[in-house]
Coordinates of C-alpha atoms in Angstrom, one line a residue:
M1 CA 0.0 0.0 0.0
H2 CA 1.4 3.3 -1.0
S3 CA 1.4 6.4 1.1
G4 CA -0.7 9.3 -0.2
N5 CA 0.8 12.0 -2.4
Q6 CA 0.3 15.2 -0.5
W7 CA 0.8 17.3 -3.6
G8 CA -2.0 15.5 -5.5
G9 CA -2.0 13.0 -8.3
A10 CA -0.8 9.4 -8.5
F11 CA 2.7 8.0 -8.2
E12 CA 2.4 5.8 -11.4
I13 CA 4.1 7.1 -14.6
H14 CA 2.1 6.6 -17.8
V15 CA 4.4 6.3 -20.8
D16 CA 3.3 6.6 -24.4
P17 CA 4.6 3.4 -26.3
A18 CA 5.6 5.3 -29.5
T19 CA 7.6 7.8 -27.7
D20 CA 9.3 5.1 -25.7
D21 CA 10.5 3.3 -28.8
E22 CA 12.0 6.4 -30.3
H23 CA 13.8 7.1 -27.0
S24 CA 15.2 3.6 -26.9
R25 CA 16.5 3.9 -30.4
S26 CA 18.3 7.1 -29.7
L27 CA 20.1 5.5 -26.8
D28 CA 21.5 2.8 -29.2
L29 CA 23.3 5.4 -31.5
D30 CA 27.1 5.4 -31.7
R31 CA 28.3 8.8 -30.4
G32 CA 31.6 8.3 -32.2
A33 CA 29.8 8.1 -35.5
L34 CA 28.2 11.4 -34.7
S35 CA 31.7 13.0 -34.3
R36 CA 32.5 12.0 -37.8
H37 CA 29.5 13.8 -39.2
Q38 CA 30.5 16.6 -41.7
L39 CA 29.9 20.2 -40.4
D40 CA 29.2 23.2 -42.7
E41 CA 31.6 26.2 -42.8
T42 CA 29.6 28.4 -40.5
Q43 CA 29.5 25.7 -37.9
Q44 CA 33.2 25.1 -38.2
S45 CA 33.9 28.8 -37.7
W46 CA 32.0 28.8 -34.5
L47 CA 33.8 25.7 -33.1
L48 CA 37.3 26.2 -34.5
E49 CA 37.7 30.0 -34.0
P50 CA 40.5 30.6 -31.5
Q51 CA 39.6 32.2 -28.1
D52 CA 40.5 35.9 -27.5
G53 CA 42.8 35.9 -24.6
S54 CA 42.8 39.7 -24.2
Q55 CA 39.1 39.8 -22.9
K56 CA 38.9 39.5 -19.1
K57 CA 36.0 37.7 -17.6
D58 CA 33.7 39.8 -15.3
K59 CA 33.9 38.9 -11.7
Y60 CA 30.8 38.6 -9.7
V61 CA 30.0 39.0 -6.0
D62 CA 27.4 36.9 -4.3
L63 CA 25.6 39.0 -1.8
G64 CA 23.3 36.3 -0.7
C65 CA 20.0 37.2 -2.3
V66 CA 21.6 39.2 -5.1
V67 CA 24.5 38.5 -7.4
C68 CA 26.1 41.5 -9.0
K69 CA 29.3 42.5 -10.7
R70 CA 32.1 43.6 -8.5
K71 CA 32.6 46.8 -10.5
V72 CA 29.0 47.8 -9.9
L73 CA 29.3 47.0 -6.2
W74 CA 32.4 49.3 -6.0
W75 CA 30.7 52.0 -8.0
V76 CA 27.7 52.0 -5.5
I77 CA 30.0 52.1 -2.5
W78 CA 32.1 55.0 -3.8
S79 CA 29.0 56.9 -4.9
A80 CA 27.5 56.6 -1.4
L81 CA 30.7 57.7 0.2
I82 CA 30.9 60.8 -2.0
A83 CA 27.3 61.6 -1.4
F84 CA 27.9 61.4 2.4
V85 CA 30.8 63.8 2.2
V86 CA 29.0 66.2 -0.1
V87 CA 25.5 66.2 1.5
G88 CA 25.6 64.3 4.8
I89 CA 28.5 66.1 6.5
P90 CA 27.1 69.6 5.9
I91 CA 23.7 68.5 7.2
I92 CA 25.3 67.2 10.4
I93 CA 27.3 70.4 10.8
V94 CA 24.2 72.5 10.3
K95 CA 22.2 70.4 12.8
S96 CA 24.9 70.6 15.4
L97 CA 25.1 74.4 15.3
P98 CA 23.0 76.3 17.9
K99 CA 19.6 77.1 16.5
H100 CA 18.7 80.7 16.0
K101 CA 15.0 81.6 16.4
E102 CA 13.5 83.4 13.5
K103 CA 13.0 87.1 14.3
A104 CA 9.5 88.0 15.1
P105 CA 7.9 90.4 12.7
P106 CA 8.3 94.1 13.7
P107 CA 5.5 95.4 15.8
D108 CA 2.6 97.1 14.0
R109 CA 1.4 100.6 14.7
Y110 CA -1.0 99.4 17.4
A111 CA 1.8 97.6 19.3
M112 CA 4.1 100.7 19.1
A113 CA 1.4 103.0 20.3
L114 CA 0.6 100.4 23.1
Q115 CA 4.1 100.5 24.4
K116 CA 3.9 104.3 24.7
A117 CA 0.4 104.3 26.2
L118 CA 1.5 102.1 29.1
L119 CA 4.2 104.7 30.0
F120 CA 1.5 107.1 30.9
F121 CA 0.7 105.0 34.0
N122 CA 4.4 105.2 35.0
A123 CA 4.1 109.0 34.9
Q124 CA 0.9 109.0 37.0
K125 CA 2.3 106.9 39.9
S126 CA 2.1 108.4 43.4
G127 CA 4.2 107.3 46.4
R128 CA 7.7 106.0 46.6
L129 CA 8.7 105.2 43.0
P130 CA 10.8 102.2 42.0
K131 CA 14.2 102.9 40.5
N132 CA 13.2 101.4 37.1
N133 CA 10.0 103.6 36.8
G134 CA 11.4 105.0 33.5
I135 CA 10.1 108.6 33.8
P136 CA 13.2 110.7 34.6
W137 CA 11.2 113.9 35.6
R138 CA 9.1 112.1 38.2
G139 CA 10.1 111.4 41.8
D140 CA 8.6 110.3 45.1
S141 CA 5.4 112.2 46.0
G142 CA 2.3 112.0 48.3
L143 CA 4.3 110.3 51.1
K144 CA 1.9 111.8 53.7
D145 CA -1.3 110.8 51.9
G146 CA -3.9 109.3 54.3
F147 CA -2.1 110.3 57.5
D148 CA -5.1 112.6 58.4
Q149 CA -6.9 109.3 59.1
P150 CA -5.5 107.9 62.3
D151 CA -6.9 104.4 61.8
I152 CA -5.0 103.9 58.5
K153 CA -1.7 102.1 59.2
G154 CA 1.0 103.5 56.9
G155 CA -1.4 106.0 55.3
L156 CA -2.6 105.9 51.7
V157 CA 0.7 106.1 50.0
G158 CA 0.8 104.8 46.4
G159 CA -1.8 104.5 43.7
Y160 CA -2.2 106.8 40.7
Y161 CA -3.0 110.5 40.1
D162 CA -6.0 110.7 38.0
A163 CA -5.3 113.3 35.3
G164 CA -3.5 116.6 35.0
D165 CA -4.1 117.4 38.7
N166 CA -2.8 115.7 41.8
I167 CA -6.0 114.0 43.1
K168 CA -6.3 110.3 43.5
F169 CA -9.9 109.5 42.6
H170 CA -10.5 105.8 43.6
F171 CA -13.6 105.2 41.4
P172 CA -11.9 105.7 38.0
M173 CA -8.7 104.3 39.3
A174 CA -10.4 101.0 40.2
Y175 CA -12.2 101.0 36.8
S176 CA -8.8 101.4 35.1
M177 CA -7.3 98.5 36.9
T178 CA -10.3 96.3 35.9
L179 CA -9.9 97.2 32.2
L180 CA -6.1 96.6 32.3
S181 CA -6.6 93.2 34.0
W182 CA -9.3 92.2 31.5
S183 CA -7.0 93.0 28.6
V184 CA -4.3 90.8 30.1
I185 CA -6.6 87.9 30.7
E186 CA -7.8 88.0 27.1
Y187 CA -4.5 88.9 25.3
S188 CA -1.6 87.8 27.5
Q189 CA 0.2 86.3 24.5
K190 CA 0.2 89.7 22.7
Y191 CA 1.7 91.5 25.7
Q192 CA 4.4 88.8 25.8
A193 CA 5.1 89.1 22.1
I194 CA 5.8 92.8 22.4
G195 CA 7.7 92.5 25.7
E196 CA 5.2 94.3 27.9
Y197 CA 3.7 91.4 29.9
N198 CA 5.7 92.0 33.0
H199 CA 5.3 95.8 32.7
I200 CA 1.5 95.7 32.6
R201 CA 1.4 93.2 35.5
E202 CA 3.6 95.6 37.5
L203 CA 1.2 98.5 36.7
I204 CA -1.8 96.5 37.8
K205 CA -0.2 95.4 41.0
W206 CA 0.8 99.1 41.7
G207 CA -2.9 99.9 41.6
T208 CA -4.3 96.8 43.4
D209 CA -1.8 97.1 46.2
Y210 CA -3.1 100.6 46.8
L211 CA -6.8 99.6 46.5
L212 CA -6.2 97.1 49.3
K213 CA -5.2 100.0 51.5
T214 CA -8.4 101.9 50.9
F215 CA -10.4 99.6 53.3
N216 CA -9.7 97.1 55.9
S217 CA -9.0 94.3 53.5
S218 CA -8.0 91.9 56.3
A219 CA -11.5 92.0 57.8
T220 CA -14.5 90.1 56.6
T221 CA -16.9 93.0 57.3
I222 CA -16.3 96.7 56.9
D223 CA -18.4 99.8 57.3
K224 CA -16.5 102.4 55.2
I225 CA -14.2 102.9 52.3
Y226 CA -11.7 105.7 51.7
S227 CA -12.9 107.1 48.4
Q228 CA -10.4 109.8 47.5
V229 CA -7.1 111.5 48.5
G230 CA -6.8 115.2 47.7
E231 CA -9.7 117.6 47.2
A232 CA -10.7 120.6 45.0
T233 CA -13.7 122.7 44.3
N234 CA -14.4 124.6 41.1
S235 CA -13.3 128.2 41.4
S236 CA -11.5 127.5 44.6
T237 CA -9.6 130.4 46.2
T238 CA -7.7 128.4 48.8
P239 CA -4.7 126.1 48.3
D240 CA -5.9 122.7 47.0
D241 CA -5.3 120.4 44.1
H242 CA -7.0 122.7 41.6
Y243 CA -6.0 126.1 42.9
C244 CA -2.3 125.2 43.0
W245 CA -0.3 124.5 39.9
M246 CA 2.6 122.4 41.4
R247 CA 4.5 119.3 40.7
P248 CA 3.3 116.4 42.8
E249 CA 6.8 116.2 44.3
D250 CA 6.5 119.7 45.6
M251 CA 2.9 119.6 47.1
D252 CA 2.8 121.4 50.5
Y253 CA -0.9 122.1 50.9
P254 CA -3.3 119.9 52.9
R255 CA -4.6 116.8 51.1
K256 CA -7.6 115.5 52.9
T257 CA -8.9 112.0 52.6
Q258 CA -12.6 111.4 51.7
V259 CA -14.5 108.7 53.5
A260 CA -17.6 106.9 52.2
S261 CA -19.8 105.0 54.7
S262 CA -22.0 104.0 51.8
A263 CA -20.6 103.0 48.4
P264 CA -22.4 100.4 46.4
D265 CA -20.9 101.7 43.2
L266 CA -17.3 102.3 44.4
G267 CA -17.4 99.1 46.4
G268 CA -18.6 97.1 43.4
E269 CA -15.9 98.6 41.1
M270 CA -13.2 97.8 43.7
A271 CA -14.4 94.2 44.0
A272 CA -14.3 93.9 40.2
A273 CA -10.8 95.3 40.0
L274 CA -9.4 93.0 42.8
A275 CA -11.3 89.9 41.4
A276 CA -10.1 90.5 37.8
A277 CA -6.5 91.0 39.1
S278 CA -6.6 87.8 41.0
I279 CA -7.0 86.0 37.7
V280 CA -4.1 87.8 36.3
F281 CA -1.9 86.8 39.3
R282 CA -3.1 83.2 39.5
D283 CA 0.5 82.2 39.1
D284 CA 1.2 83.8 42.5
P285 CA -1.3 81.9 44.7
A286 CA -0.6 83.9 47.9
Y287 CA -1.2 87.3 46.2
S288 CA -4.1 86.0 44.2
M289 CA -5.9 84.8 47.3
K290 CA -5.2 88.1 49.1
L291 CA -6.9 89.8 46.2
I292 CA -9.9 87.4 46.3
S293 CA -10.3 87.9 50.0
G294 CA -10.3 91.7 49.7
A295 CA -12.7 91.5 46.8
A296 CA -15.1 89.4 48.8
T297 CA -15.0 91.9 51.7
V298 CA -15.6 95.0 49.6
Y299 CA -18.3 93.2 47.6
K300 CA -20.1 92.3 50.7
F301 CA -20.0 96.0 51.8
A302 CA -21.2 97.2 48.4
R303 CA -24.2 94.8 48.6
S304 CA -25.2 95.5 52.2
M305 CA -28.7 96.9 52.5
G306 CA -27.7 99.8 54.8
H307 CA -25.0 101.2 52.4
R308 CA -26.7 101.8 49.1
T309 CA -26.4 105.5 48.7
P310 CA -24.0 106.3 45.8
Y311 CA -20.6 107.2 47.0
S312 CA -20.5 110.7 45.5
R313 CA -23.9 111.9 46.5
G314 CA -23.7 115.2 48.4
N315 CA -19.9 115.3 48.4
P316 CA -18.7 118.6 46.9
Y317 CA -15.2 117.2 46.3
I318 CA -16.4 114.2 44.2
E319 CA -19.8 114.9 42.7
P320 CA -18.7 117.6 40.2
F321 CA -15.9 115.4 38.9
Y322 CA -16.7 111.7 39.2
N323 CA -20.4 111.5 40.1
S324 CA -21.9 108.0 39.9
T325 CA -25.3 107.9 38.3
G326 CA -26.2 104.4 39.6
Y327 CA -24.9 101.2 41.0
W328 CA -26.8 98.3 39.4
D329 CA -24.3 98.2 36.6
E330 CA -21.4 97.8 39.1
Y331 CA -23.4 95.0 40.8
M332 CA -23.6 93.1 37.5
W333 CA -20.0 93.9 36.7
S334 CA -18.6 92.9 40.0
A335 CA -20.7 89.7 40.4
A336 CA -19.5 88.5 37.0
W337 CA -15.9 89.0 38.0
M338 CA -16.4 87.4 41.4
Y339 CA -17.8 84.3 39.8
Y340 CA -14.9 84.0 37.4
A341 CA -12.4 84.5 40.2
T342 CA -14.0 82.1 42.7
G343 CA -16.3 79.7 40.8
N344 CA -18.9 80.4 43.5
S345 CA -22.3 79.8 41.8
S346 CA -24.1 82.2 44.1
Y347 CA -22.5 85.1 42.2
M348 CA -23.8 83.7 38.9
S349 CA -27.2 83.1 40.4
F350 CA -27.4 86.7 41.4
V351 CA -26.2 88.1 38.1
T352 CA -28.7 86.0 36.1
D353 CA -31.6 86.8 38.4
P354 CA -34.1 88.5 36.1
R355 CA -34.5 91.4 38.6
L356 CA -30.9 92.5 38.2
P357 CA -31.1 93.4 34.4
R358 CA -34.5 95.0 35.1
N359 CA -33.1 97.3 37.8
A360 CA -30.1 98.1 35.6
K361 CA -32.4 98.8 32.6
A362 CA -30.2 96.5 30.6
F363 CA -32.8 95.5 28.0
M364 CA -34.4 98.9 27.4
Q365 CA -32.1 99.8 24.5
I366 CA -31.2 103.2 25.8
P367 CA -28.3 104.3 23.6
D368 CA -26.2 106.0 26.3
F369 CA -26.4 102.8 28.4
G370 CA -24.5 101.0 25.6
V371 CA -21.5 103.3 26.0
L372 CA -18.7 102.0 28.3
S373 CA -17.2 104.6 30.7
W374 CA -15.9 104.9 34.3
D375 CA -19.6 105.6 35.2
N376 CA -21.3 103.0 33.1
K377 CA -20.1 99.4 33.2
L378 CA -23.3 97.9 31.7
P379 CA -22.1 97.1 28.2
A380 CA -18.9 95.6 29.5
A381 CA -20.7 93.5 32.1
M382 CA -23.1 92.1 29.5
L383 CA -20.3 91.3 27.1
L384 CA -18.4 89.6 30.0
L385 CA -21.5 87.4 30.6
T386 CA -22.0 86.8 26.9
R387 CA -18.6 85.3 27.0
F388 CA -19.9 82.7 29.5
R389 CA -22.8 81.8 27.2
L390 CA -20.7 81.6 24.1
F391 CA -17.9 79.4 25.4
L392 CA -19.5 77.3 28.2
S393 CA -23.2 77.1 27.3
P394 CA -24.3 76.6 30.8
G395 CA -28.0 76.2 29.9
Y396 CA -30.7 76.1 32.6
P397 CA -31.1 77.9 34.9
Y398 CA -28.9 80.7 33.5
E399 CA -29.8 80.5 29.8
E400 CA -32.8 82.9 29.7
T401 CA -31.0 85.9 31.3
L402 CA -27.7 85.2 29.5
R403 CA -29.6 85.1 26.2
G404 CA -30.9 88.6 27.0
Y405 CA -27.4 89.8 27.8
H406 CA -26.2 88.3 24.5
N407 CA -29.0 90.0 22.5
A408 CA -28.4 93.3 24.2
T409 CA -24.7 93.1 23.4
G410 CA -25.5 92.6 19.8
L411 CA -27.7 95.6 19.7
D412 CA -25.0 97.7 21.4
M413 CA -22.6 96.7 18.6
C414 CA -25.2 97.6 16.0
S415 CA -25.4 101.1 17.4
C416 CA -21.8 101.6 16.4
F417 CA -22.6 101.6 12.7
K418 CA -23.3 104.8 10.8
E419 CA -26.2 103.4 8.8
F420 CA -28.4 103.1 12.0
H421 CA -27.9 106.8 13.0
V422 CA -27.9 106.0 16.7
F423 CA -25.0 108.4 17.3
N424 CA -23.7 111.3 15.3
W425 CA -20.3 111.2 13.6
T426 CA -17.8 113.9 12.9
R427 CA -17.0 114.5 9.2
G428 CA -13.5 113.2 9.9
G429 CA -14.9 109.8 11.1
L430 CA -15.1 110.0 14.9
I431 CA -18.2 108.6 16.6
E432 CA -19.7 111.1 19.1
L433 CA -20.6 108.7 21.9
N434 CA -20.8 111.6 24.4
H435 CA -22.8 113.7 22.0
G436 CA -20.1 116.2 21.1
R437 CA -19.1 117.1 24.6
P438 CA -15.5 117.5 25.6
Q439 CA -13.1 114.6 25.9
P440 CA -14.7 112.3 23.4
L441 CA -11.7 110.0 22.8
Q442 CA -12.0 108.0 26.0
Y443 CA -15.5 106.8 25.0
A444 CA -14.4 105.9 21.5
A445 CA -11.4 104.0 22.7
A446 CA -13.3 102.0 25.3
T447 CA -16.1 101.1 22.8
S448 CA -13.5 100.1 20.2
F449 CA -12.1 97.6 22.8
L450 CA -15.6 96.0 23.3
A451 CA -16.2 95.8 19.6
S452 CA -12.9 94.2 18.8
L453 CA -13.2 91.8 21.7
Y454 CA -16.7 90.8 20.8
A455 CA -15.5 90.0 17.3
D456 CA -12.8 87.8 18.8
Y457 CA -15.3 86.1 21.0
M458 CA -17.5 85.2 17.9
D459 CA -14.5 84.0 16.0
A460 CA -13.4 81.7 18.8
A461 CA -17.0 80.3 19.1
N462 CA -17.1 79.8 15.3
V463 CA -19.9 82.4 14.9
P464 CA -19.3 84.3 11.6
G465 CA -21.5 87.3 12.5
W466 CA -24.8 88.5 13.8
Y467 CA -28.0 90.3 12.8
C468 CA -28.9 94.0 13.3
G469 CA -32.6 93.7 12.5
P470 CA -32.8 92.3 9.0
Y471 CA -29.2 93.1 8.2
Y472 CA -26.4 90.7 8.7
F473 CA -22.9 91.9 9.8
S474 CA -19.7 89.8 9.9
T475 CA -17.1 90.0 12.6
S476 CA -14.8 91.9 10.2
S477 CA -17.2 94.8 10.2
L478 CA -16.8 95.2 14.0
R479 CA -13.0 95.1 13.6
S480 CA -13.2 97.7 10.9
F481 CA -15.2 100.0 13.2
A482 CA -12.8 99.5 16.1
A483 CA -9.7 100.1 13.9
S484 CA -11.3 103.2 12.3
Q485 CA -11.7 104.9 15.8
V486 CA -8.2 103.9 17.0
D487 CA -6.7 105.0 13.7
Y488 CA -8.4 108.4 14.1
I489 CA -6.8 108.7 17.6
L490 CA -3.4 107.8 16.2
G491 CA -3.5 110.4 13.4
D492 CA -5.9 109.4 10.6
N493 CA -8.0 112.6 11.1
P494 CA -8.5 115.9 9.4
K495 CA -5.9 117.5 11.7
K496 CA -3.4 114.7 11.0
M497 CA -2.8 115.0 14.7
S498 CA -1.9 112.0 16.9
Y499 CA -3.7 112.4 20.1
V500 CA -1.3 110.1 21.9
V501 CA 1.7 112.1 23.1
G502 CA 5.0 110.9 21.7
Y503 CA 3.4 108.8 18.9
G504 CA 4.0 110.1 15.4
K505 CA 5.5 113.4 14.5
N506 CA 2.6 115.7 15.2
Y507 CA 1.1 115.4 18.7
P508 CA 0.0 117.8 21.5
K509 CA 2.9 119.7 23.0
H510 CA 0.9 121.7 25.6
V511 CA -0.7 118.9 27.6
H512 CA -2.7 120.0 30.6
H513 CA -0.6 118.3 33.2
R514 CA 1.2 119.8 36.2
G515 CA 4.2 117.5 36.3
A516 CA 4.8 117.6 32.6
S517 CA 4.5 121.4 32.3
I518 CA 6.9 122.4 35.1
P519 CA 10.6 121.8 34.6
D520 CA 12.4 119.4 36.9
N521 CA 15.2 121.9 37.5
G522 CA 15.6 121.7 41.3
V523 CA 13.4 124.8 41.9
K524 CA 10.3 124.5 44.0
Y525 CA 7.6 126.7 42.6
S526 CA 4.9 127.8 45.1
C527 CA 1.2 127.1 44.8
T528 CA 0.6 130.2 42.7
G529 CA 4.2 130.6 41.5
G530 CA 3.7 127.5 39.3
R531 CA 1.0 129.3 37.3
K532 CA 3.6 130.8 35.1
W533 CA 4.0 127.4 33.5
L534 CA 0.3 127.0 33.2
N535 CA 0.1 130.2 31.2
A536 CA 3.3 129.7 29.3
K537 CA 3.0 129.5 25.5
S538 CA 6.0 127.3 25.2
A539 CA 5.8 123.5 24.9
N540 CA 5.9 121.4 28.0
P541 CA 9.5 120.8 29.1
N542 CA 8.7 117.2 30.0
V543 CA 7.1 114.9 27.4
I544 CA 4.4 112.8 29.1
T545 CA 4.8 109.9 26.6
G546 CA 1.7 107.8 25.9
A547 CA -0.9 110.2 27.3
M548 CA -4.1 110.3 25.3
V549 CA -5.5 113.8 25.5
G550 CA -9.2 114.7 25.7
G551 CA -9.5 115.0 22.0
P552 CA -11.1 117.2 19.3
D553 CA -14.5 118.9 19.2
R554 CA -17.5 117.9 17.1
S555 CA -16.0 119.7 14.1
D556 CA -12.7 117.7 14.3
G557 CA -11.1 120.9 15.6
F558 CA -8.3 120.8 18.2
V559 CA -6.7 123.6 20.1
D560 CA -3.3 122.7 21.7
V561 CA -3.6 125.0 24.6
R562 CA -2.6 124.0 28.1
K563 CA -5.4 125.9 29.9
N564 CA -8.1 124.3 27.7
Y565 CA -8.3 121.0 29.6
G566 CA -11.3 119.8 27.5
Y567 CA -8.8 119.3 24.6
T568 CA -5.5 118.6 26.2
E569 CA -6.0 116.8 29.5
P570 CA -5.4 113.1 29.7
T571 CA -7.0 110.7 32.2
L572 CA -6.3 107.4 33.8
A573 CA -9.6 105.9 32.6
G574 CA -9.1 107.2 29.0
N575 CA -5.7 105.6 28.7
A576 CA -6.9 102.3 30.2
G577 CA -9.5 102.1 27.4
L578 CA -6.9 103.0 24.8
V579 CA -4.5 100.3 26.1
A580 CA -7.2 97.7 25.9
A581 CA -8.2 98.7 22.4
L582 CA -4.7 98.7 21.1
V583 CA -3.8 95.3 22.4
S584 CA -7.0 93.8 21.0
L585 CA -6.2 95.2 17.5
T586 CA -2.5 94.5 17.3
S587 CA -1.4 91.5 15.2
S588 CA 1.7 90.9 17.3
G589 CA 1.4 87.6 19.2
G590 CA -1.2 86.3 16.8
A591 CA -5.0 86.7 16.7
G592 CA -7.7 85.6 19.1
V593 CA -8.4 85.5 22.8
D594 CA -7.4 83.1 25.5
K595 CA -10.6 81.1 26.0
N596 CA -9.6 79.2 29.1
T597 CA -7.8 81.4 31.7
M598 CA -10.9 83.4 32.5
F599 CA -12.6 80.2 33.6
S600 CA -9.8 78.6 35.5
A601 CA -11.7 78.8 38.8
V602 CA -15.1 77.8 37.3
P603 CA -16.0 74.2 38.2
P604 CA -17.4 71.8 35.5
L605 CA -20.9 72.7 34.6
F606 CA -23.6 70.1 35.0
P607 CA -27.0 71.6 34.0
A608 CA -29.6 71.3 36.6
T609 CA -32.7 69.3 35.9
P610 CA -35.5 71.7 35.0
P611 CA -38.6 71.5 37.2
P612 CA -41.3 69.0 36.0
P613 CA -44.2 70.4 34.1
P614 CA -47.4 71.0 36.1
P615 CA -49.8 68.0 36.2
W616 CA -52.0 67.8 33.2
K617 CA -55.7 68.4 33.8
P618 CA -58.3 67.6 31.2

């Protein structure tokens, strides 16, 4: 029995008989006979031609899976060696050299103006100045501020002078710090790209360190706030901060401290400033917690039922200058910032309670309520809450009120366009957000910041635009508006005048500012003796770089006269809005906002279950 054939088929060989016979016969042939067979001439030439001894046989190399000529092998080896020398070695050398980063593109006009605008805050510092303050004509000043209040340990030394005088108004100062902090939270990468990140953080800290001194920030409950240092009245005839024209370093007249036992507006703004700064300084946990603790204390004071009279009411040293017209906007503004800084949902519950926007008249479409300023935080607060809806979509129970804030924000932005005729415009292209009154630029700058920021919010949320009634506008239209107003400020106006001192070739030379107008020559000019510099027709001896002056009139006219403060006086709040607008528009550091840092303290959101519907009754 045969074993099976695993390849298939049988083992037997079948032979054809005819073929087998022929094969057998061929085997019987005589091979010698074949050798005697006659060949033709061609065959003989093939067989009898002598071999050519001069031709060398090719040598082969067996490489295992391939057999090739030795010459070819050597040619390949030499070619590879030459290629390594010519190409490989230079690559190795280049890779081993230290890498040089590509130079960043030069800063655009907004970045260059921003760097100058920040210097204005250095020039406005009060107290004992750091050695690297960078303003050679400024020195220590106000070292006795607050010592008229015996319960203030160390006085109220520090902070910022507000404008061209030497008063420290805490309400616009706190607002300015909030705006600066907001701009850092959104655009920290831009500040870093232009080398101003550490600078602006130092400016914010200079302000918040001082604000912490204006109330008992180590307590949990307070009953008063120090609202101002220095005083003045219009047409004063006694030495004060308006009657005297003196450098801050030379002040020798009394500087009284104003105290507010009721301050829902000022307290709310201080809480917003400290809370926003706590997010900026989150990399410094100890300082950040100190700011949050102070913010909680002053927020509690602002919200207490027995302290809801506006801080400026009836005070002749505040009301004519920084009068607060309400406090519900500061409640909304501060509660939003407190929520972002702490993640405590009670703040968000309060800010989305339908009664708050009703009291603040947020949804009444009053044009002036859509203009951001030191007195009106409503449009900024609603945009800040719109951010929450766009990026986190919290849903119930916040959605209804947040949707209202979102819609109101869109309408505020619509009012910025000429075609809707909400505000007048100058022929030169400046929107008259304060209806042609003096110092229009601070309102245009602040509103430009909100417009540019809202455009960045929509881009980050992949929203291409929004509707103004039946008309659709893209985010680029908002940026164009913002850029047009900032460009006007920087010199694209009928006067071809840059309203930022030190930017461009043509800018105001007679700025209404005591420190800038009096030479730092070692001479102390008296209260009235300094007026020679107020009335002088010569340019200021000290250039207050980065100061944005009040601006032109409704006819685009500008008078560079020191005594005409409506045209030539800069303010802390005005420059804060300018800084925020400039950083939002610059291309340095890339486009877009930081979506996440703002929410770093906000816990994960799990929408609450809506209440069940009422039982059905037939």
